[in-house]
């Protein structure tokens, strides 16, 4: 019987303890091989170019550029890259962005070890995986309009305590334009007002605290 080549894995994780844990788990599997590790997006992209791994485990929260941006950069160069997003967060804003960018799977770090390994194997076979609790969050907001880049900028300034006139000055746009953006984003988020919109956006992971 011909021995299949092991699944070559790149691990991208900035937390040393969790990174070591993943290395130990992967190292204990006869059908897997950890070819490289990275602690930030720049290293991740460099290691991917160097090793062309079969599967990449990508932490969502990385210092500087986040995991989704690293995923977008890698898949821009290597469209067939199979990348699993690892996170402690099930906020749907991040999930939607990662999945739309071509993530093969989105799994929580609290997932049992055996389940994580099974996801790696299924992604290697070309399947996608989103756990039921995460899929439920996605379905909850399916069909809703995304906020535009400008609407997110306005929302961040509202969160930081800016009044409409100050937001207009910050973004070098008319105050009537700011009011227009606020009306749109409040409607898209189904919020009662601008403050409620910030609360919803934070809960959904559309804004970082």
Backbone as JSON Lines, residues from 0, in Angstrom:
{"i":0,"aa":"X","n":[0.84,-1.2,0.0],"ca":[0.0,0.0,0.0],"c":[0.88,1.26,0.0]}
{"i":1,"aa":"X","n":[0.59,2.17,-0.91],"ca":[1.4,3.4,-1.02],"c":[1.04,4.35,0.11]}
{"i":2,"aa":"X","n":[2.06,4.84,0.81],"ca":[1.85,5.78,1.91],"c":[1.56,7.17,1.35]}
{"i":3,"aa":"X","n":[0.41,7.76,1.72],"ca":[0.05,9.1,1.24],"c":[0.98,10.13,1.86]}
{"i":4,"aa":"X","n":[1.28,11.17,1.11],"ca":[2.1,12.26,1.64],"c":[1.34,12.95,2.77]}
{"i":5,"aa":"X","n":[2.04,13.38,3.83],"ca":[1.36,14.07,4.92],"c":[0.81,15.43,4.48]}
{"i":6,"aa":"X","n":[-0.2,15.9,5.18],"ca":[-0.77,17.22,4.92],"c":[0.22,18.25,5.44]}
{"i":7,"aa":"X","n":[0.73,19.1,4.56],"ca":[1.75,20.09,4.94],"c":[1.04,21.35,5.44]}
{"i":8,"aa":"X","n":[1.35,21.74,6.69],"ca":[0.6,22.79,7.37],"c":[1.48,23.98,7.76]}
{"i":9,"aa":"X","n":[0.94,25.18,7.53],"ca":[1.54,26.42,8.03],"c":[0.65,26.91,9.18]}
{"i":10,"aa":"X","n":[1.25,27.2,10.32],"ca":[0.51,27.7,11.48],"c":[0.85,29.17,11.7]}
{"i":11,"aa":"X","n":[-0.19,30.02,11.71],"ca":[0.0,31.46,11.93],"c":[-0.73,31.85,13.21]}
{"i":12,"aa":"X","n":[0.04,32.15,14.25],"ca":[-0.53,32.41,15.57],"c":[0.44,33.26,16.37]}
{"i":13,"aa":"X","n":[-0.02,34.38,16.92],"ca":[0.91,35.27,17.63],"c":[1.08,34.91,19.1]}
{"i":14,"aa":"X","n":[0.2,34.06,19.64],"ca":[0.3,33.69,21.06],"c":[1.19,32.46,21.2]}
{"i":15,"aa":"X","n":[2.37,32.6,21.85],"ca":[3.34,31.5,21.89],"c":[2.78,30.19,22.45]}
{"i":16,"aa":"X","n":[1.98,30.27,23.52],"ca":[1.46,29.05,24.15],"c":[0.52,28.31,23.2]}
{"i":17,"aa":"X","n":[-0.39,29.05,22.57],"ca":[-1.32,28.41,21.64],"c":[-0.57,27.88,20.42]}
{"i":18,"aa":"X","n":[0.44,28.62,19.97],"ca":[1.24,28.19,18.81],"c":[1.95,26.87,19.13]}
{"i":19,"aa":"X","n":[2.53,26.79,20.34],"ca":[3.2,25.55,20.74],"c":[2.21,24.4,20.85]}
{"i":20,"aa":"X","n":[1.02,24.72,21.36],"ca":[-0.02,23.69,21.48],"c":[-0.4,23.12,20.13]}
{"i":21,"aa":"X","n":[-0.58,24.01,19.14],"ca":[-0.91,23.55,17.78],"c":[0.22,22.69,17.21]}
{"i":22,"aa":"X","n":[1.46,23.12,17.45],"ca":[2.62,22.37,16.94],"c":[2.64,20.96,17.52]}
{"i":23,"aa":"X","n":[2.34,20.86,18.81],"ca":[2.32,19.55,19.48],"c":[1.21,18.66,18.91]}
{"i":24,"aa":"X","n":[0.02,19.26,18.75],"ca":[-1.13,18.51,18.22],"c":[-0.84,18.01,16.81]}
{"i":25,"aa":"X","n":[-0.34,18.9,15.96],"ca":[-0.05,18.52,14.56],"c":[1.07,17.48,14.52]}
{"i":26,"aa":"X","n":[2.1,17.68,15.38],"ca":[3.23,16.76,15.41],"c":[2.86,15.35,15.84]}
{"i":27,"aa":"X","n":[1.73,15.21,16.54],"ca":[1.31,13.88,17.02],"c":[0.52,13.11,15.96]}
{"i":28,"aa":"X","n":[0.27,13.74,14.82],"ca":[-0.54,13.09,13.77],"c":[0.35,12.55,12.65]}
{"i":29,"aa":"X","n":[0.27,11.25,12.37],"ca":[1.14,10.67,11.33],"c":[0.84,11.19,9.93]}
{"i":30,"aa":"X","n":[-0.37,11.72,9.72],"ca":[-0.74,12.19,8.37],"c":[-0.58,13.7,8.21]}
{"i":31,"aa":"X","n":[0.1,14.35,9.18],"ca":[0.28,15.81,9.12],"c":[1.73,16.19,9.37]}
{"i":32,"aa":"X","n":[2.15,17.3,8.76],"ca":[3.52,17.8,8.95],"c":[3.47,19.32,9.05]}
{"i":33,"aa":"X","n":[3.98,19.85,10.15],"ca":[4.05,21.3,10.33],"c":[5.3,21.8,9.6]}
{"i":34,"aa":"X","n":[5.1,22.5,8.48],"ca":[6.26,22.92,7.67],"c":[6.8,24.28,8.08]}
{"i":35,"aa":"X","n":[5.95,25.12,8.72],"ca":[6.4,26.46,9.12],"c":[5.43,27.07,10.11]}
{"i":36,"aa":"X","n":[5.95,28.06,10.88],"ca":[5.11,28.82,11.8],"c":[5.38,30.3,11.58]}
{"i":37,"aa":"X","n":[4.36,31.11,11.87],"ca":[4.49,32.57,11.75],"c":[3.71,33.22,12.88]}
{"i":38,"aa":"X","n":[4.12,34.43,13.27],"ca":[3.44,35.11,14.38],"c":[2.74,36.4,13.94]}
{"i":39,"aa":"X","n":[2.87,36.76,12.65],"ca":[2.17,37.94,12.14],"c":[1.91,37.78,10.65]}
{"i":40,"aa":"X","n":[1.18,38.74,10.07],"ca":[0.76,38.63,8.67],"c":[1.95,38.65,7.7]}
{"i":41,"aa":"X","n":[2.93,39.51,7.98],"ca":[4.1,39.62,7.08],"c":[4.84,38.28,7.02]}
{"i":42,"aa":"X","n":[5.06,37.68,8.2],"ca":[5.73,36.37,8.25],"c":[4.88,35.31,7.56]}
{"i":43,"aa":"X","n":[3.56,35.38,7.77],"ca":[2.65,34.4,7.18],"c":[2.76,34.38,5.67]}
{"i":44,"aa":"X","n":[2.74,35.57,5.07],"ca":[2.82,35.67,3.61],"c":[4.16,35.15,3.11]}
{"i":45,"aa":"X","n":[5.24,35.51,3.82],"ca":[6.58,35.06,3.43],"c":[6.71,33.54,3.53]}
{"i":46,"aa":"X","n":[6.2,32.97,4.62],"ca":[6.29,31.51,4.82],"c":[5.42,30.77,3.81]}
{"i":47,"aa":"X","n":[4.28,31.37,3.46],"ca":[3.43,30.71,2.46],"c":[4.15,30.66,1.12]}
{"i":48,"aa":"X","n":[4.76,31.78,0.74],"ca":[5.5,31.82,-0.53],"c":[6.63,30.78,-0.52]}
{"i":49,"aa":"X","n":[7.27,30.63,0.63],"ca":[8.43,29.74,0.73],"c":[8.03,28.26,0.67]}
{"i":50,"aa":"X","n":[6.92,27.91,1.36],"ca":[6.59,26.49,1.54],"c":[5.38,25.98,0.76]}
{"i":51,"aa":"X","n":[4.52,26.88,0.29],"ca":[3.3,26.47,-0.42],"c":[2.58,25.34,0.34]}
{"i":52,"aa":"X","n":[2.16,25.6,1.58],"ca":[1.52,24.54,2.38],"c":[0.19,24.08,1.79]}
{"i":53,"aa":"X","n":[-0.21,22.87,2.15],"ca":[-1.53,22.35,1.72],"c":[-2.66,23.07,2.46]}
{"i":54,"aa":"X","n":[-2.43,23.3,3.76],"ca":[-3.45,23.95,4.61],"c":[-2.75,24.95,5.52]}
{"i":55,"aa":"X","n":[-3.38,26.12,5.69],"ca":[-2.85,27.13,6.61],"c":[-3.85,27.35,7.73]}
{"i":56,"aa":"X","n":[-3.36,27.32,8.97],"ca":[-4.17,27.66,10.15],"c":[-3.85,29.11,10.47]}
{"i":57,"aa":"X","n":[-4.84,29.99,10.32],"ca":[-4.61,31.43,10.44],"c":[-5.39,32.03,11.6]}
{"i":58,"aa":"X","n":[-4.66,32.58,12.59],"ca":[-5.31,33.27,13.69],"c":[-5.95,34.55,13.15]}
{"i":59,"aa":"X","n":[-7.17,34.81,13.55],"ca":[-7.86,36.02,13.07],"c":[-7.22,37.29,13.64]}
{"i":60,"aa":"X","n":[-6.89,37.25,14.94],"ca":[-6.33,38.43,15.61],"c":[-4.81,38.36,15.6]}
{"i":61,"aa":"X","n":[-4.21,39.11,14.7],"ca":[-2.76,39.18,14.64],"c":[-2.32,40.61,14.91]}
{"i":62,"aa":"X","n":[-1.1,40.82,15.42],"ca":[-0.63,42.19,15.63],"c":[-0.47,42.9,14.29]}
{"i":63,"aa":"X","n":[-0.9,44.15,14.22],"ca":[-0.82,44.89,12.95],"c":[-1.93,44.45,12.02]}
{"i":64,"aa":"X","n":[-1.55,43.89,10.89],"ca":[-2.53,43.42,9.91],"c":[-3.23,42.17,10.44]}
{"i":65,"aa":"X","n":[-4.58,42.14,10.37],"ca":[-5.27,40.97,10.94],"c":[-5.26,39.78,9.99]}
{"i":66,"aa":"X","n":[-5.76,38.65,10.5],"ca":[-5.71,37.4,9.75],"c":[-6.48,37.42,8.45]}
{"i":67,"aa":"X","n":[-7.62,38.12,8.43],"ca":[-8.42,38.18,7.19],"c":[-7.66,38.94,6.11]}
{"i":68,"aa":"X","n":[-6.97,40.02,6.49],"ca":[-6.17,40.77,5.51],"c":[-5.01,39.91,4.98]}
{"i":69,"aa":"X","n":[-4.42,39.1,5.87],"ca":[-3.35,38.19,5.43],"c":[-3.91,37.15,4.47]}
{"i":70,"aa":"X","n":[-5.1,36.64,4.78],"ca":[-5.77,35.67,3.9],"c":[-6.01,36.27,2.52]}
{"i":71,"aa":"X","n":[-6.5,37.52,2.49],"ca":[-6.77,38.2,1.22],"c":[-5.47,38.35,0.41]}
{"i":72,"aa":"X","n":[-4.39,38.72,1.1],"ca":[-3.1,38.89,0.42],"c":[-2.59,37.57,-0.15]}
{"i":73,"aa":"X","n":[-2.68,36.5,0.65],"ca":[-2.2,35.19,0.2],"c":[-3.03,34.68,-0.98]}
{"i":74,"aa":"X","n":[-4.36,34.77,-0.85],"ca":[-5.21,34.27,-1.92],"c":[-5.15,35.14,-3.18]}
{"i":75,"aa":"X","n":[-4.71,36.39,-3.01],"ca":[-4.48,37.24,-4.18],"c":[-3.36,36.68,-5.04]}
{"i":76,"aa":"X","n":[-2.34,36.1,-4.38],"ca":[-1.21,35.5,-5.1],"c":[-1.46,34.03,-5.42]}
{"i":77,"aa":"X","n":[-2.12,33.35,-4.47],"ca":[-2.34,31.91,-4.6],"c":[-3.84,31.6,-4.43]}
{"i":78,"aa":"X","n":[-4.62,31.73,-5.5],"ca":[-6.08,31.63,-5.41],"c":[-6.59,30.3,-4.86]}
{"i":79,"aa":"X","n":[-5.78,29.26,-4.95],"ca":[-6.23,27.94,-4.48],"c":[-5.79,27.64,-3.04]}
{"i":80,"aa":"X","n":[-5.21,28.62,-2.36],"ca":[-4.76,28.42,-0.98],"c":[-5.93,28.01,-0.09]}
{"i":81,"aa":"X","n":[-5.72,27.01,0.73],"ca":[-6.75,26.53,1.66],"c":[-6.4,27.03,3.05]}
{"i":82,"aa":"X","n":[-7.2,27.98,3.52],"ca":[-6.88,28.65,4.78],"c":[-8.02,28.51,5.77]}
{"i":83,"aa":"X","n":[-7.68,28.03,6.96],"ca":[-8.65,27.87,8.05],"c":[-8.45,29.02,9.03]}
{"i":84,"aa":"X","n":[-9.51,29.78,9.28],"ca":[-9.43,30.89,10.23],"c":[-9.7,30.36,11.64]}
{"i":85,"aa":"X","n":[-8.81,30.67,12.57],"ca":[-8.94,30.27,13.98],"c":[-9.21,31.51,14.82]}
{"i":86,"aa":"X","n":[-10.21,31.44,15.68],"ca":[-10.55,32.64,16.45],"c":[-11.27,32.3,17.74]}
{"i":87,"aa":"X","n":[-11.28,33.26,18.64],"ca":[-12.08,33.12,19.86],"c":[-13.44,33.79,19.67]}
{"i":88,"aa":"X","n":[-13.6,34.47,18.51],"ca":[-14.8,35.3,18.28],"c":[-15.74,34.67,17.27]}
{"i":89,"aa":"X","n":[-17.05,34.74,17.56],"ca":[-18.03,34.27,16.57],"c":[-18.82,35.46,16.03]}
{"i":90,"aa":"X","n":[-18.22,36.67,16.08],"ca":[-18.9,37.87,15.59],"c":[-19.06,37.79,14.08]}
{"i":91,"aa":"X","n":[-20.29,38.0,13.6],"ca":[-20.59,37.69,12.2],"c":[-19.93,38.62,11.2]}
{"i":92,"aa":"X","n":[-19.59,39.85,11.62],"ca":[-18.92,40.76,10.69],"c":[-17.59,40.19,10.22]}
{"i":93,"aa":"X","n":[-16.82,39.65,11.14],"ca":[-15.53,39.05,10.81],"c":[-15.72,37.77,10.0]}
{"i":94,"aa":"X","n":[-16.71,36.97,10.39],"ca":[-16.94,35.7,9.69],"c":[-17.28,35.96,8.23]}
{"i":95,"aa":"X","n":[-18.22,36.88,8.0],"ca":[-18.64,37.18,6.63],"c":[-17.46,37.63,5.78]}
{"i":96,"aa":"X","n":[-16.64,38.51,6.35],"ca":[-15.5,39.04,5.59],"c":[-14.52,37.92,5.24]}
{"i":97,"aa":"X","n":[-14.23,37.05,6.21],"ca":[-13.29,35.96,5.98],"c":[-13.83,34.96,4.96]}
{"i":98,"aa":"X","n":[-15.1,34.6,5.09],"ca":[-15.67,33.61,4.18],"c":[-15.76,34.17,2.76]}
{"i":99,"aa":"X","n":[-16.12,35.45,2.65],"ca":[-16.2,36.07,1.32],"c":[-14.81,36.18,0.69]}
{"i":100,"aa":"X","n":[-13.81,36.3,1.52],"ca":[-12.43,36.4,1.01],"c":[-11.87,35.03,0.63]}
{"i":101,"aa":"X","n":[-12.66,33.98,0.87],"ca":[-12.24,32.65,0.42],"c":[-11.7,31.73,1.49]}
{"i":102,"aa":"X","n":[-11.98,32.01,2.77],"ca":[-11.56,31.09,3.83],"c":[-12.22,29.73,3.61]}
{"i":103,"aa":"X","n":[-11.46,28.66,3.83],"ca":[-12.01,27.31,3.67],"c":[-12.81,26.9,4.89]}
{"i":104,"aa":"X","n":[-12.46,27.48,6.04],"ca":[-13.17,27.13,7.28],"c":[-12.98,28.25,8.28]}
{"i":105,"aa":"X","n":[-13.9,28.31,9.21],"ca":[-13.84,29.32,10.27],"c":[-14.17,28.59,11.55]}
{"i":106,"aa":"X","n":[-13.19,28.37,12.41],"ca":[-13.43,27.56,13.61],"c":[-13.0,28.3,14.87]}
{"i":107,"aa":"X","n":[-13.67,27.99,15.96],"ca":[-13.38,28.62,17.24],"c":[-12.25,27.88,17.94]}
{"i":108,"aa":"X","n":[-11.4,28.62,18.64],"ca":[-10.27,28.01,19.33],"c":[-10.72,27.08,20.46]}
{"i":109,"aa":"X","n":[-11.96,27.2,20.86],"ca":[-12.48,26.34,21.92],"c":[-12.88,24.96,21.38]}
{"i":110,"aa":"X","n":[-12.77,24.76,20.08],"ca":[-13.14,23.47,19.47],"c":[-12.23,22.35,19.99]}
{"i":111,"aa":"X","n":[-12.81,21.17,20.3],"ca":[-11.98,20.04,20.76],"c":[-10.92,19.67,19.72]}
{"i":112,"aa":"X","n":[-9.8,19.15,20.22],"ca":[-8.64,18.83,19.37],"c":[-9.01,17.92,18.2]}
{"i":113,"aa":"X","n":[-9.74,16.85,18.47],"ca":[-10.08,15.88,17.42],"c":[-10.92,16.53,16.32]}
{"i":114,"aa":"X","n":[-11.82,17.43,16.72],"ca":[-12.66,18.11,15.72],"c":[-11.8,19.02,14.85]}
{"i":115,"aa":"X","n":[-10.86,19.73,15.47],"ca":[-9.97,20.61,14.72],"c":[-9.18,19.8,13.68]}
{"i":116,"aa":"X","n":[-8.66,18.65,14.09],"ca":[-7.89,17.81,13.16],"c":[-8.76,17.3,12.02]}
{"i":117,"aa":"X","n":[-10.01,16.98,12.32],"ca":[-10.93,16.52,11.28],"c":[-11.23,17.63,10.28]}
{"i":118,"aa":"X","n":[-11.31,18.88,10.78],"ca":[-11.54,20.02,9.89],"c":[-10.34,20.19,8.95]}
{"i":119,"aa":"X","n":[-9.12,20.06,9.5],"ca":[-7.91,20.16,8.68],"c":[-7.97,19.12,7.56]}
{"i":120,"aa":"X","n":[-8.34,17.9,7.91],"ca":[-8.4,16.82,6.9],"c":[-9.47,17.09,5.85]}
{"i":121,"aa":"X","n":[-10.63,17.57,6.3],"ca":[-11.72,17.81,5.34],"c":[-11.39,18.99,4.41]}
{"i":122,"aa":"X","n":[-10.73,20.04,4.95],"ca":[-10.31,21.17,4.12],"c":[-9.27,20.71,3.11]}
{"i":123,"aa":"X","n":[-8.38,19.83,3.54],"ca":[-7.37,19.29,2.62],"c":[-8.02,18.53,1.48]}
{"i":124,"aa":"X","n":[-9.17,17.92,1.76],"ca":[-9.92,17.18,0.71],"c":[-10.74,18.13,-0.18]}
{"i":125,"aa":"X","n":[-10.68,19.43,0.13],"ca":[-11.39,20.4,-0.7],"c":[-12.74,20.82,-0.18]}
{"i":126,"aa":"X","n":[-13.08,20.42,1.06],"ca":[-14.37,20.78,1.64],"c":[-14.25,22.08,2.44]}
{"i":127,"aa":"X","n":[-15.4,22.71,2.69],"ca":[-15.42,23.92,3.54],"c":[-16.13,23.55,4.84]}
{"i":128,"aa":"X","n":[-15.81,24.31,5.89],"ca":[-16.4,23.98,7.19],"c":[-16.68,25.25,8.0]}
{"i":129,"aa":"X","n":[-17.93,25.35,8.45],"ca":[-18.31,26.41,9.39],"c":[-19.12,25.73,10.49]}
{"i":130,"aa":"X","n":[-18.71,25.82,11.76],"ca":[-19.45,25.14,12.83],"c":[-20.88,25.67,12.95]}
{"i":131,"aa":"X","n":[-21.81,24.83,13.44],"ca":[-23.23,25.2,13.49],"c":[-23.51,26.52,14.19]}
{"i":132,"aa":"X","n":[-22.82,26.79,15.31],"ca":[-23.1,28.02,16.05],"c":[-22.66,29.26,15.27]}
{"i":133,"aa":"X","n":[-21.58,29.09,14.48],"ca":[-21.1,30.2,13.64],"c":[-22.03,30.37,12.43]}
{"i":134,"aa":"X","n":[-22.45,29.24,11.84],"ca":[-23.36,29.29,10.7],"c":[-24.67,29.99,11.08]}
{"i":135,"aa":"X","n":[-25.11,29.76,12.31],"ca":[-26.35,30.38,12.78],"c":[-26.21,31.89,12.83]}
{"i":136,"aa":"X","n":[-25.04,32.37,13.28],"ca":[-24.8,33.81,13.32],"c":[-24.79,34.4,11.91]}
{"i":137,"aa":"X","n":[-24.2,33.66,10.96],"ca":[-24.16,34.11,9.58],"c":[-25.56,34.21,9.0]}
{"i":138,"aa":"X","n":[-26.36,33.16,9.23],"ca":[-27.71,33.09,8.67],"c":[-28.59,34.22,9.21]}
{"i":139,"aa":"X","n":[-28.33,34.61,10.44],"ca":[-29.11,35.65,11.11],"c":[-29.1,36.96,10.31]}
{"i":140,"aa":"X","n":[-27.97,37.23,9.64],"ca":[-27.82,38.5,8.95],"c":[-27.68,38.33,7.43]}
{"i":141,"aa":"X","n":[-28.01,37.12,6.95],"ca":[-27.92,36.86,5.52],"c":[-28.85,37.79,4.75]}
{"i":142,"aa":"X","n":[-28.38,38.35,3.66],"ca":[-29.24,39.2,2.85],"c":[-29.22,40.66,3.26]}
{"i":143,"aa":"X","n":[-28.65,40.95,4.44],"ca":[-28.57,42.36,4.86],"c":[-27.45,43.06,4.08]}
{"i":144,"aa":"X","n":[-27.66,44.33,3.85],"ca":[-26.66,45.11,3.12],"c":[-25.43,45.36,3.99]}
{"i":145,"aa":"X","n":[-24.25,45.26,3.39],"ca":[-23.01,45.59,4.09],"c":[-22.88,47.11,4.24]}
{"i":146,"aa":"X","n":[-22.2,47.52,5.3],"ca":[-21.86,48.94,5.43],"c":[-20.73,49.27,4.47]}
{"i":147,"aa":"X","n":[-20.78,50.46,3.88],"ca":[-19.7,50.89,3.0],"c":[-18.5,51.31,3.85]}
{"i":148,"aa":"X","n":[-17.36,51.47,3.19],"ca":[-16.15,51.93,3.89],"c":[-16.39,53.27,4.57]}
{"i":149,"aa":"X","n":[-17.06,54.17,3.86],"ca":[-17.34,55.5,4.42],"c":[-18.28,55.41,5.62]}
{"i":150,"aa":"X","n":[-19.29,54.55,5.54],"ca":[-20.23,54.37,6.66],"c":[-19.5,53.83,7.89]}
{"i":151,"aa":"X","n":[-18.54,52.94,7.67],"ca":[-17.75,52.41,8.79],"c":[-16.87,53.49,9.39]}
{"i":152,"aa":"X","n":[-16.33,54.35,8.55],"ca":[-15.52,55.48,9.05],"c":[-16.37,56.4,9.94]}
{"i":153,"aa":"X","n":[-17.56,56.71,9.46],"ca":[-18.48,57.56,10.24],"c":[-18.83,56.88,11.56]}
{"i":154,"aa":"X","n":[-19.1,55.59,11.49],"ca":[-19.48,54.83,12.69],"c":[-18.35,54.82,13.72]}
{"i":155,"aa":"X","n":[-17.11,54.68,13.26],"ca":[-15.96,54.69,14.18],"c":[-15.85,56.04,14.89]}
{"i":156,"aa":"X","n":[-16.1,57.11,14.15],"ca":[-16.01,58.44,14.75],"c":[-17.16,58.69,15.74]}
{"i":157,"aa":"X","n":[-18.33,58.14,15.44],"ca":[-19.45,58.21,16.4],"c":[-19.06,57.48,17.68]}
{"i":158,"aa":"X","n":[-18.48,56.29,17.5],"ca":[-18.03,55.5,18.65],"c":[-17.03,56.29,19.49]}
{"i":159,"aa":"X","n":[-16.16,57.06,18.82],"ca":[-15.12,57.82,19.53],"c":[-15.63,59.14,20.11]}
{"i":160,"aa":"X","n":[-16.95,59.37,19.99],"ca":[-17.55,60.53,20.66],"c":[-17.67,61.79,19.83]}
{"i":161,"aa":"X","n":[-17.41,61.7,18.53],"ca":[-17.5,62.88,17.67],"c":[-18.97,63.23,17.35]}
{"i":162,"aa":"X","n":[-19.25,64.52,17.31],"ca":[-20.57,64.99,16.87],"c":[-20.56,65.08,15.34]}
{"i":163,"aa":"X","n":[-21.75,65.22,14.75],"ca":[-21.85,65.21,13.29],"c":[-20.97,66.26,12.61]}
{"i":164,"aa":"X","n":[-20.95,67.48,13.18],"ca":[-20.13,68.56,12.6],"c":[-18.65,68.19,12.66]}
{"i":165,"aa":"X","n":[-18.21,67.6,13.79],"ca":[-16.82,67.2,13.95],"c":[-16.46,66.07,12.97]}
{"i":166,"aa":"X","n":[-17.41,65.14,12.75],"ca":[-17.19,64.05,11.79],"c":[-16.99,64.64,10.39]}
{"i":167,"aa":"X","n":[-17.83,65.62,10.06],"ca":[-17.71,66.29,8.75],"c":[-16.32,66.9,8.59]}
{"i":168,"aa":"X","n":[-15.84,67.57,9.63],"ca":[-14.51,68.19,9.58],"c":[-13.41,67.14,9.43]}
{"i":169,"aa":"X","n":[-13.55,66.05,10.2],"ca":[-12.54,64.97,10.18],"c":[-12.43,64.35,8.79]}
{"i":170,"aa":"X","n":[-13.58,64.14,8.14],"ca":[-13.6,63.44,6.86],"c":[-13.6,64.39,5.66]}
{"i":171,"aa":"X","n":[-13.6,65.7,5.96],"ca":[-13.6,66.73,4.91],"c":[-14.8,66.57,3.96]}
{"i":172,"aa":"X","n":[-15.96,66.34,4.57],"ca":[-17.21,66.25,3.8],"c":[-18.25,67.17,4.44]}
{"i":173,"aa":"X","n":[-19.35,67.41,3.75],"ca":[-20.4,68.28,4.28],"c":[-21.15,67.58,5.41]}
{"i":174,"aa":"X","n":[-21.66,68.38,6.36],"ca":[-22.42,67.81,7.47],"c":[-23.68,67.1,6.96]}
{"i":175,"aa":"X","n":[-24.28,67.63,5.88],"ca":[-25.47,66.97,5.3],"c":[-25.1,65.58,4.78]}
{"i":176,"aa":"X","n":[-23.88,65.42,4.29],"ca":[-23.41,64.11,3.82],"c":[-23.24,63.15,4.99]}
{"i":177,"aa":"X","n":[-22.73,63.68,6.09],"ca":[-22.6,62.87,7.31],"c":[-23.97,62.38,7.75]}
{"i":178,"aa":"X","n":[-24.94,63.3,7.77],"ca":[-26.31,62.93,8.16],"c":[-26.87,61.84,7.26]}
{"i":179,"aa":"X","n":[-26.57,61.95,5.97],"ca":[-27.02,60.95,4.99],"c":[-26.42,59.58,5.31]}
{"i":180,"aa":"X","n":[-25.1,59.55,5.6],"ca":[-24.43,58.29,5.92],"c":[-25.01,57.68,7.21]}
{"i":181,"aa":"X","n":[-25.25,58.52,8.2],"ca":[-25.79,58.03,9.47],"c":[-27.17,57.42,9.26]}
{"i":182,"aa":"X","n":[-28.0,58.11,8.48],"ca":[-29.34,57.6,8.18],"c":[-29.25,56.22,7.52]}
{"i":183,"aa":"X","n":[-28.31,56.08,6.58],"ca":[-28.14,54.8,5.88],"c":[-27.65,53.7,6.81]}
{"i":184,"aa":"X","n":[-26.62,54.0,7.61],"ca":[-26.06,52.94,8.45],"c":[-27.01,52.54,9.57]}
{"i":185,"aa":"X","n":[-27.77,53.49,10.1],"ca":[-28.78,53.17,11.12],"c":[-29.83,52.24,10.52]}
{"i":186,"aa":"X","n":[-30.23,52.52,9.28],"ca":[-31.21,51.67,8.61],"c":[-30.68,50.28,8.34]}
{"i":187,"aa":"X","n":[-29.43,50.19,7.84],"ca":[-28.84,48.89,7.52],"c":[-28.69,48.01,8.77]}
{"i":188,"aa":"X","n":[-28.34,48.64,9.89],"ca":[-28.13,47.89,11.13],"c":[-29.43,47.7,11.91]}
{"i":189,"aa":"X","n":[-30.53,48.27,11.37],"ca":[-31.83,48.2,12.03],"c":[-31.73,48.73,13.47]}
{"i":190,"aa":"X","n":[-31.05,49.85,13.58],"ca":[-30.83,50.48,14.89],"c":[-31.87,51.59,15.12]}
{"i":191,"aa":"X","n":[-32.01,52.0,16.38],"ca":[-32.94,53.07,16.72],"c":[-32.33,54.45,16.47]}
{"i":192,"aa":"X","n":[-31.01,54.54,16.69],"ca":[-30.32,55.82,16.51],"c":[-28.82,55.55,16.35]}
{"i":193,"aa":"X","n":[-28.02,56.62,16.26],"ca":[-26.58,56.48,16.01],"c":[-25.87,55.72,17.13]}
{"i":194,"aa":"X","n":[-26.28,55.96,18.4],"ca":[-25.64,55.28,19.53],"c":[-25.97,53.79,19.51]}
{"i":195,"aa":"X","n":[-27.22,53.48,19.21],"ca":[-27.65,52.08,19.12],"c":[-26.9,51.38,17.99]}
{"i":196,"aa":"X","n":[-26.66,52.12,16.9],"ca":[-25.92,51.55,15.75],"c":[-24.51,51.13,16.16]}
{"i":197,"aa":"X","n":[-23.85,51.95,16.98],"ca":[-22.51,51.61,17.47],"c":[-22.56,50.34,18.32]}
{"i":198,"aa":"X","n":[-23.54,50.24,19.2],"ca":[-23.7,49.06,20.06],"c":[-23.86,47.79,19.23]}
{"i":199,"aa":"X","n":[-24.72,47.87,18.21],"ca":[-24.95,46.71,17.33],"c":[-23.68,46.35,16.57]}
{"i":200,"aa":"X","n":[-23.0,47.36,16.05],"ca":[-21.78,47.12,15.27],"c":[-20.68,46.49,16.12]}
{"i":201,"aa":"X","n":[-20.55,46.92,17.36],"ca":[-19.56,46.33,18.27],"c":[-19.9,44.87,18.57]}
{"i":202,"aa":"X","n":[-21.18,44.63,18.81],"ca":[-21.62,43.25,19.13],"c":[-21.37,42.31,17.94]}
{"i":203,"aa":"X","n":[-21.56,42.82,16.74],"ca":[-21.41,42.0,15.54],"c":[-19.97,41.93,15.04]}
{"i":204,"aa":"X","n":[-19.06,42.64,15.69],"ca":[-17.67,42.6,15.28],"c":[-17.35,43.45,14.07]}
{"i":205,"aa":"X","n":[-18.27,44.37,13.72],"ca":[-18.02,45.27,12.59],"c":[-17.05,46.38,12.97]}
{"i":206,"aa":"X","n":[-16.99,46.68,14.27],"ca":[-16.05,47.64,14.8],"c":[-15.22,46.95,15.88]}
{"i":207,"aa":"X","n":[-13.95,47.26,15.93],"ca":[-13.11,46.73,17.02],"c":[-13.17,47.71,18.18]}
{"i":208,"aa":"X","n":[-13.2,47.17,19.4],"ca":[-13.27,48.03,20.6],"c":[-11.98,48.81,20.75]}
